[in-house]
Amino acid sequence: MKDNHPLQSSRRDVLKKTFALSLISVTGAAAIPLPAMAFSDILSKEERDKMTPDEIIEHFRQGNIRFRQNKPMEHDYLAQKRRTSSGQYPAAVILSCIDSRAPAEIVLDTGIGEVFNSRVAGNISNRDILGSMEYSCAIAGAKVVFVLGHTRCGAVRGAIDNAELGNLTGLLNEIKPAISQTVYQGERKGSNYDFVDAVSRKNTELTIGNIRKNSPVLNSMEQEGKIKIIGGMYHLIGGRVEIFEV
């Protein structure tokens, strides 16, 4: 059965516009938001392999613009589900927090089959997550590792306040180095969300450093230009995903 829809546009059209916007960004001109459109096509291996890490990152930026404008693509998730049942070619692997208010696929306006997503409180890395990322990039072909923190993070606040609860205690201890390394002149308490947000960003930066340090596979791929490892902060107020490199 064909998944036809009168408003459908191919993913190729979306990627062409993404590539054009990437060129605009390189030349210094202002980026132009992509319009909302129907989107049932999946990302093919050919299309994914032609994309550079920078083009994938720009694709995420434009997806977040659509999210903030409430003009997402008209995803046909059932068609995407059917078409990915025999294979997948994600362009990136995202490490994000479990916070229910920060669903990466939605705030970046992606569809089924576009990204791998590991979620853990405080978006920290460990051996299992690193192994998942290595699979995503070295075996499955993803070209971007995206560590996505967010504002008003409960895990970060818990680490600041020295919360203790079973296995959660050990997880929060992984965040604590970011507290001491955060430069901040105001009140350094979990009740001060400006401080929480500053620590969350520093935690995201440290996670990127830990990925490079603890995964020779990913570090080597980045050094060879095969992938990019980047960070981001999702702002709960306003919905902006701030993308940065460390």
mmCIF file with all atom_site columns, C-alpha atoms in Angstrom, residues 1 20 45 48 90 115 120-121 132 138 141 166 174 179 190 196 228:
data_model
loop_
_atom_site.group_PDB
_atom_site.id
_atom_site.type_symbol
_atom_site.label_atom_id
_atom_site.label_alt_id
_atom_site.label_comp_id
_atom_site.label_asym_id
_atom_site.label_entity_id
_atom_site.label_seq_id
_atom_site.pdbx_PDB_ins_code
_atom_site.Cartn_x
_atom_site.Cartn_y
_atom_site.Cartn_z
_atom_site.occupancy
_atom_site.B_iso_or_equiv
_atom_site.pdbx_formal_charge
_atom_site.auth_seq_id
_atom_site.auth_comp_id
_atom_site.auth_asym_id
_atom_site.auth_atom_id
_atom_site.pdbx_PDB_model_num
ATOM 1  C CA . MET A 1 1   ? 0.000  0.000  0.000  1.00 0.00 ? 1   MET A CA 1
ATOM 2  C CA . ALA A 1 20  ? 20.903 25.785 1.316  1.00 0.00 ? 20  ALA A CA 1
ATOM 3  C CA . LYS A 1 45  ? 21.027 5.650  3.731  1.00 0.00 ? 45  LYS A CA 1
ATOM 4  C CA . ARG A 1 48  ? 22.114 10.350 5.410  1.00 0.00 ? 48  ARG A CA 1
ATOM 5  C CA . PRO A 1 90  ? 19.725 7.779  11.864 1.00 0.00 ? 90  PRO A CA 1
ATOM 6  C CA . VAL A 1 115 ? 17.959 9.865  15.602 1.00 0.00 ? 115 VAL A CA 1
ATOM 7  C CA . VAL A 1 120 ? 19.263 9.421  31.662 1.00 0.00 ? 120 VAL A CA 1
ATOM 8  C CA . ALA A 1 121 ? 18.721 11.895 34.494 1.00 0.00 ? 121 ALA A CA 1
ATOM 9  C CA . SER A 1 132 ? 25.457 2.738  22.565 1.00 0.00 ? 132 SER A CA 1
ATOM 10 C CA . ALA A 1 138 ? 30.932 3.431  14.170 1.00 0.00 ? 138 ALA A CA 1
ATOM 11 C CA . GLY A 1 141 ? 26.652 5.501  10.580 1.00 0.00 ? 141 GLY A CA 1
ATOM 12 C CA . GLY A 1 166 ? 19.276 4.632  46.748 1.00 0.00 ? 166 GLY A CA 1
ATOM 13 C CA . GLU A 1 174 ? 28.412 12.153 38.597 1.00 0.00 ? 174 GLU A CA 1
ATOM 14 C CA . ILE A 1 179 ? 29.002 22.330 40.558 1.00 0.00 ? 179 ILE A CA 1
ATOM 15 C CA . GLY A 1 190 ? 19.289 24.599 44.167 1.00 0.00 ? 190 GLY A CA 1
ATOM 16 C CA . VAL A 1 196 ? 20.978 25.463 38.365 1.00 0.00 ? 196 VAL A CA 1
ATOM 17 C CA . LYS A 1 228 ? 31.028 15.987 15.463 1.00 0.00 ? 228 LYS A CA 1
#
